[in-house]
Amino acid sequence: MIVRILGEGQLEVPESAVEELNRLDGELETAVEHNDDAAFRTALEALLARLREVGSPAEPDTLEPSGLIVPQEDATMAEVRKLLTDEGLIPG
Amino acid sequence: MGVMKRVQLVFRAKANKALDRMEDPRETLDYSYQQQLELLQKVRRGVADVATSRKRVELQLNQLQQSSDKLERQARDSLSAGREDLAREALQRKAGIQAQLADLQTQYASLQSEEEKLSGASQRLQAKVDAFRTRKETIKATYTAAEAQTRISEAFTGISEEMGDVGMAIQRAEDKTEQMKARAGAIDELMASGALDDMVSGKQDDIQAELDRIGASSSVDSELERMRAEIANTAPKQIEGTQNGAAGAESAKEPAEETANAQVVDQVGDSE
């Protein structure tokens, strides 16, 4: 599966790793729901660290859309909230 | 559903909406390609802007460092001249500059990282745009409008995601650069106002003026001392009071001369 880290590009991730990534992502989502900044930071870092471990850079010229998209490392909780609606995207 | 899937769906929905607006799928390809080229231009300008901002901060860092070094030297000079008050003032100013320096260094690192990110984004987008151009020509040459639909959707969705990502990266870099410009402007103003020593113009500051004054007055003192000694030796008769004082001061070193001088005084007294 192709996973995009915003600001960094796409990674090719083996299907076997997806379940674990989803679990880490669940912690991120809970942190956002509880508005818990410290937990948010920890969860985002853990998710990205694991993703970089299991993933390898996708071919730069692939036009395949990503199956999952992860916020950038220095994203704030407010930025992530915006990404969950389409406010975070540049119009057009 | 987790954060990753929700963000992905938002990107996908946006691409689908744009696709729905297009009437002829093959026109979509050309229109999208134009947009991609425009975005490529924009991201390259973004890289150049961040680099300009970074260089300006670099220049200011150097200036502040020079100011700090100079104040350190002034503090030493003040102490050797016995002026602790002046040394204290110089060190206080140095502490202020050090705080500015630390802050600016953090900003500098952040601009550097923004420049790297944006330059990476520019390269990634370039690779995708090239791939899109090839795919576009193949699709147009091979398929009818109706047949092409699915393939166009795929290519468009892929490139649209990249464009959305790059668009946000440009926005973040612009925000950081704007903040930086405001800070750099504030430091330039401080330098212009003289609150920070301006190393470029070489304009003299008050601490240096005071140190120069101390230096000048101590050299005046030593000149005076030298002249007094000369006068005492060559013209004792004309300025008796001074000559007596000078003779007294020298008495410990030159007992023979003092005796001679005393005799002269006696003779002067006799003649009156």
Coordinates of C-alpha atoms in Angstrom, one line a residue:
Chain A
M1 CA 0.0 0.0 0.0
I2 CA 1.2 3.5 -0.7
V3 CA 1.1 5.9 2.2
R4 CA 1.9 9.6 2.0
I5 CA 3.6 11.6 4.7
L6 CA 2.6 15.2 4.0
G7 CA 5.6 17.3 3.0
E8 CA 7.8 14.2 2.6
G9 CA 6.3 12.2 -0.2
Q10 CA 5.0 8.7 -0.7
L11 CA 6.2 5.4 0.9
E12 CA 5.6 1.9 -0.2
V13 CA 4.4 0.0 2.9
P14 CA 3.9 -3.8 3.1
E15 CA 0.3 -4.9 3.8
S16 CA 1.6 -6.8 6.9
A17 CA 2.5 -3.5 8.6
V18 CA -0.8 -1.8 8.0
E19 CA -2.6 -3.2 11.0
E20 CA 0.0 -1.9 13.4
L21 CA 0.0 1.5 11.7
N22 CA -3.7 1.6 12.1
R23 CA -3.4 0.9 15.8
L24 CA -0.9 3.8 16.2
D25 CA -3.2 5.9 14.1
G26 CA -6.0 5.1 16.5
E27 CA -4.0 6.6 19.4
L28 CA -3.4 9.7 17.3
E29 CA -7.1 10.0 16.7
T30 CA -8.0 9.6 20.4
A31 CA -5.5 12.3 21.3
V32 CA -7.1 14.7 18.8
E33 CA -10.6 13.8 20.1
H34 CA -9.5 14.4 23.7
N35 CA -7.6 17.6 22.7
D36 CA -4.6 16.2 24.5
D37 CA -1.6 18.0 23.1
A38 CA 1.1 15.9 24.7
A39 CA -0.5 12.6 23.7
F40 CA -1.0 14.0 20.2
R41 CA 2.7 14.8 19.8
T42 CA 3.8 11.3 21.1
A43 CA 1.3 9.5 19.0
L44 CA 2.2 11.4 15.8
E45 CA 5.9 10.8 16.4
A46 CA 5.4 7.1 17.1
L47 CA 3.3 6.7 14.0
L48 CA 5.8 8.5 11.7
A49 CA 8.7 6.6 13.2
R50 CA 7.1 3.2 12.6
L51 CA 6.0 4.3 9.1
R52 CA 9.6 5.2 8.2
E53 CA 10.9 1.9 9.6
V54 CA 8.6 -0.3 7.5
G55 CA 8.2 1.9 4.4
S56 CA 10.5 2.5 1.5
P57 CA 10.2 5.5 -0.8
A58 CA 7.7 4.9 -3.6
E59 CA 8.9 5.4 -7.2
P60 CA 9.0 9.2 -7.7
D61 CA 7.2 9.1 -11.0
T62 CA 4.2 7.0 -9.9
L63 CA 0.9 8.6 -10.4
E64 CA -0.8 6.2 -8.0
P65 CA -2.9 7.9 -5.4
S66 CA -2.1 7.0 -1.7
G67 CA -4.3 4.7 0.3
L68 CA -3.5 6.6 3.6
I69 CA -2.2 10.1 4.2
V70 CA -0.3 11.1 7.4
P71 CA 0.2 14.7 8.7
Q72 CA 3.7 16.2 8.6
E73 CA 5.9 15.8 11.7
D74 CA 5.6 19.4 12.9
A75 CA 1.8 19.6 12.4
T76 CA -0.1 21.1 15.2
M77 CA -3.3 19.6 16.5
A78 CA -5.2 22.6 15.0
E79 CA -3.6 21.8 11.6
V80 CA -4.6 18.2 11.8
R81 CA -8.2 19.1 12.7
K82 CA -8.3 21.3 9.5
L83 CA -7.0 18.4 7.5
L84 CA -9.9 16.2 8.6
T85 CA -12.3 18.6 7.0
D86 CA -11.3 20.1 3.6
E87 CA -10.4 23.5 5.2
G88 CA -6.7 22.4 5.3
L89 CA -6.5 22.0 1.6
I90 CA -5.6 24.9 -0.7
P91 CA -8.7 25.6 -2.8
G92 CA -8.7 25.0 -6.5
Chain B
M1 CA -11.8 5.4 10.9
G2 CA -8.4 6.8 11.7
V3 CA -6.8 10.1 11.0
M4 CA -4.8 8.7 8.0
K5 CA -7.9 7.4 6.2
R6 CA -9.9 10.5 6.9
V7 CA -7.2 12.8 5.5
Q8 CA -6.8 10.6 2.5
L9 CA -10.6 10.8 1.8
V10 CA -10.5 14.6 2.0
F11 CA -7.8 14.6 -0.6
R12 CA -9.7 12.2 -2.8
A13 CA -13.0 14.0 -2.5
K14 CA -11.3 17.2 -3.6
A15 CA -9.8 15.5 -6.7
N16 CA -13.2 14.0 -7.6
K17 CA -14.9 17.3 -7.3
A18 CA -12.4 18.9 -9.7
L19 CA -12.9 15.9 -12.1
D20 CA -16.7 16.3 -12.0
R21 CA -16.4 19.8 -13.2
M22 CA -14.6 18.9 -16.4
E23 CA -16.7 18.0 -19.4
D24 CA -14.3 16.5 -21.9
P25 CA -11.9 14.1 -20.0
R26 CA -9.2 14.7 -22.5
E27 CA -9.4 18.5 -22.0
T28 CA -9.0 17.7 -18.3
L29 CA -5.5 16.4 -19.1
D30 CA -4.3 19.6 -20.8
Y31 CA -5.9 21.9 -18.2
S32 CA -4.5 20.0 -15.3
Y33 CA -1.1 19.9 -17.0
Q34 CA -1.2 23.7 -17.2
Q35 CA -2.0 24.0 -13.5
Q36 CA 0.9 21.6 -12.7
L37 CA 3.3 23.8 -14.6
E38 CA 2.1 26.9 -12.8
L39 CA 2.4 25.1 -9.4
L40 CA 6.0 24.1 -10.3
Q41 CA 6.8 27.7 -11.0
K42 CA 5.3 28.7 -7.7
V43 CA 7.2 26.2 -5.7
R44 CA 10.5 27.2 -7.3
R45 CA 9.8 30.8 -6.5
G46 CA 9.0 29.7 -3.0
V47 CA 12.4 28.0 -2.7
A48 CA 14.1 31.2 -3.9
D49 CA 12.1 33.3 -1.4
V50 CA 13.0 31.2 1.5
A51 CA 16.7 31.2 0.4
T52 CA 16.7 35.0 0.3
S53 CA 15.2 35.2 3.7
R54 CA 17.7 32.7 5.0
K55 CA 20.6 34.7 3.6
R56 CA 19.3 37.9 5.2
V57 CA 19.2 36.2 8.6
E58 CA 22.7 34.9 8.0
L59 CA 24.0 38.4 7.5
Q60 CA 22.3 39.6 10.7
L61 CA 23.7 36.7 12.6
N62 CA 27.2 37.7 11.5
Q63 CA 26.6 41.4 12.5
L64 CA 25.2 40.5 15.9
Q65 CA 28.2 38.2 16.5
Q66 CA 30.6 40.9 15.6
S67 CA 28.8 43.3 17.9
S68 CA 29.0 40.8 20.7
D69 CA 32.7 40.2 20.2
K70 CA 33.3 44.0 20.2
L71 CA 31.4 44.5 23.4
E72 CA 33.4 41.7 25.0
R73 CA 36.7 43.5 24.0
Q74 CA 35.3 46.8 25.3
A75 CA 34.4 45.2 28.7
R76 CA 38.0 44.0 29.0
D77 CA 39.4 47.4 28.0
S78 CA 37.1 49.1 30.5
L79 CA 38.2 46.8 33.3
S80 CA 41.9 47.4 32.6
A81 CA 41.2 51.1 32.7
G82 CA 39.7 50.6 36.1
R83 CA 36.2 51.4 34.9
E84 CA 34.0 48.6 36.2
D85 CA 30.9 50.7 35.5
L86 CA 31.7 50.8 31.8
A87 CA 32.6 47.1 31.7
R88 CA 29.2 46.3 33.3
E89 CA 27.4 48.4 30.7
A90 CA 29.2 46.6 27.9
L91 CA 28.4 43.2 29.3
Q92 CA 24.8 44.1 29.8
R93 CA 24.5 45.0 26.1
K94 CA 26.4 41.9 25.2
A95 CA 23.8 39.8 27.1
G96 CA 21.0 41.5 25.2
I97 CA 22.7 40.7 21.9
Q98 CA 23.3 37.1 22.9
A99 CA 19.6 36.7 23.5
Q100 CA 18.8 38.1 20.0
L101 CA 21.5 35.8 18.6
A102 CA 20.0 32.7 20.2
D103 CA 16.5 33.5 19.0
L104 CA 17.8 34.3 15.5
Q105 CA 19.7 31.0 15.3
T106 CA 16.6 29.0 16.0
Q107 CA 14.8 30.9 13.3
Y108 CA 17.7 30.4 11.0
A109 CA 17.5 26.6 11.5
S110 CA 13.8 26.6 10.9
L111 CA 14.2 28.5 7.6
Q112 CA 17.0 26.1 6.5
S113 CA 14.7 23.1 7.1
E114 CA 11.8 24.8 5.3
E115 CA 14.1 25.5 2.4
E116 CA 15.1 21.8 2.2
K117 CA 11.5 20.6 2.5
L118 CA 10.4 22.9 -0.3
S119 CA 13.2 22.0 -2.5
G120 CA 12.4 18.3 -2.0
A121 CA 8.7 19.1 -2.8
S122 CA 9.8 20.8 -5.9
Q123 CA 11.8 17.8 -7.1
R124 CA 8.9 15.4 -6.3
L125 CA 6.4 17.5 -8.1
Q126 CA 8.7 17.7 -11.1
A127 CA 9.0 13.9 -11.3
K128 CA 5.2 13.6 -11.2
V129 CA 4.6 16.3 -13.7
D130 CA 7.0 14.6 -16.1
A131 CA 5.2 11.3 -15.6
F132 CA 1.8 13.0 -16.1
R133 CA 2.9 14.5 -19.4
T134 CA 4.0 11.2 -20.8
R135 CA 0.8 9.5 -19.5
K136 CA -1.3 12.3 -21.0
E137 CA 0.2 11.9 -24.5
T138 CA -0.2 8.1 -24.4
I139 CA -3.9 8.4 -23.3
K140 CA -4.6 11.0 -26.0
A141 CA -3.0 8.9 -28.7
T142 CA -4.5 5.6 -27.7
Y143 CA -8.0 6.0 -26.4
T144 CA -11.2 7.6 -27.4
A145 CA -12.7 10.1 -24.9
A146 CA -15.0 7.5 -23.5
E147 CA -12.4 4.8 -23.1
A148 CA -9.9 7.2 -21.6
Q149 CA -12.1 8.2 -18.7
T150 CA -10.8 5.7 -16.1
R151 CA -7.2 6.2 -16.9
I152 CA -7.5 9.9 -16.8
S153 CA -9.2 9.7 -13.4
E154 CA -6.4 7.7 -12.0
A155 CA -3.6 10.0 -13.3
F156 CA -5.5 13.1 -12.3
T157 CA -6.2 11.8 -8.8
G158 CA -2.5 10.9 -8.3
I159 CA -1.2 14.2 -9.4
S160 CA -4.0 16.1 -7.6
E161 CA -2.8 14.6 -4.3
E162 CA 0.7 15.7 -5.0
M163 CA -0.4 19.2 -5.9
G164 CA -2.5 19.5 -2.7
D165 CA 0.5 18.4 -0.6
V166 CA 2.9 20.8 -2.4
G167 CA 0.4 23.6 -2.2
M168 CA 0.2 23.3 1.6
A169 CA 4.0 23.1 1.8
I170 CA 4.3 26.4 -0.1
Q171 CA 1.8 27.9 2.3
R172 CA 3.7 26.8 5.4
A173 CA 7.0 28.1 3.9
E174 CA 5.3 31.5 3.0
D175 CA 4.0 31.8 6.6
K176 CA 7.4 31.1 8.1
T177 CA 9.1 33.5 5.7
E178 CA 6.7 36.3 6.5
Q179 CA 7.3 35.8 10.2
M180 CA 11.0 35.9 9.5
K181 CA 10.8 39.1 7.5
A182 CA 9.0 40.8 10.3
R183 CA 11.8 39.8 12.8
A184 CA 14.6 40.6 10.4
G185 CA 13.0 44.0 9.8
A186 CA 12.8 44.7 13.6
I187 CA 16.5 43.8 14.0
D188 CA 17.4 46.1 11.1
E189 CA 15.5 48.9 12.8
L190 CA 17.3 48.3 16.1
M191 CA 20.6 48.5 14.3
A192 CA 19.6 51.7 12.5
S193 CA 18.4 53.3 15.7
G194 CA 21.9 52.7 17.3
A195 CA 20.5 50.4 20.0
L196 CA 22.6 47.7 18.5
D197 CA 26.0 48.6 17.3
D198 CA 26.1 48.8 13.6
M199 CA 29.3 47.0 12.5
V200 CA 28.8 47.8 8.9
S201 CA 28.7 51.6 9.1
G202 CA 31.5 51.5 11.7
K203 CA 29.7 54.3 13.6
Q204 CA 31.1 54.8 17.0
D205 CA 29.2 53.9 20.1
D206 CA 29.2 55.7 23.4
I207 CA 31.2 53.0 25.2
Q208 CA 33.9 53.2 22.6
A209 CA 33.9 57.0 22.8
E210 CA 34.3 56.8 26.6
L211 CA 37.2 54.3 26.3
D212 CA 38.8 56.5 23.7
R213 CA 38.4 59.5 26.0
I214 CA 40.1 57.5 28.9
G215 CA 42.9 56.5 26.5
A216 CA 43.3 60.1 25.3
S217 CA 43.3 61.6 28.8
S218 CA 45.8 59.2 30.2
S219 CA 48.1 60.1 27.3
V220 CA 47.6 63.8 28.1
D221 CA 48.5 63.0 31.7
S222 CA 51.7 61.3 30.7
E223 CA 52.6 64.2 28.3
L224 CA 52.0 66.7 31.1
E225 CA 54.2 64.6 33.4
R226 CA 57.0 64.5 30.8
M227 CA 56.8 68.3 30.2
R228 CA 56.9 69.0 33.9
A229 CA 60.1 67.0 34.2
E230 CA 61.7 68.8 31.2
I231 CA 60.8 72.2 32.5
A232 CA 62.1 71.3 36.0
N233 CA 65.4 70.4 34.5
T234 CA 65.9 73.2 32.0
A235 CA 64.3 76.4 33.5
P236 CA 64.2 76.3 37.3
K237 CA 64.7 80.1 37.8
Q238 CA 61.7 81.2 35.8
I239 CA 59.0 79.3 37.6
E240 CA 60.2 79.0 41.1
G241 CA 57.1 77.6 42.8
T242 CA 56.7 74.7 40.3
Q243 CA 60.5 74.2 40.3
N244 CA 60.5 73.8 44.1
G245 CA 57.7 71.2 43.9
A246 CA 59.4 69.4 41.1
A247 CA 62.7 69.5 43.0
G248 CA 60.9 68.1 46.1
A249 CA 59.5 65.2 44.1
E250 CA 62.8 64.4 42.7
S251 CA 64.7 64.7 45.9
A252 CA 64.6 61.1 46.8
K253 CA 66.1 60.0 43.5
E254 CA 68.5 62.9 43.0
P255 CA 69.9 64.2 46.3
A256 CA 72.9 65.8 44.5
E257 CA 70.7 67.8 42.2
E258 CA 68.5 68.9 45.0
T259 CA 71.5 70.4 46.8
A260 CA 72.4 72.2 43.6
N261 CA 68.9 73.6 43.2
A262 CA 68.8 74.8 46.8
Q263 CA 72.0 76.7 46.2
V264 CA 70.4 78.4 43.2
V265 CA 67.4 79.4 45.3
D266 CA 69.7 80.8 47.9
Q267 CA 71.5 82.8 45.3
V268 CA 68.3 84.2 43.9
G269 CA 67.2 85.2 47.4
D270 CA 70.6 86.9 48.0
S271 CA 70.3 89.0 44.9
E272 CA 67.0 90.4 45.9

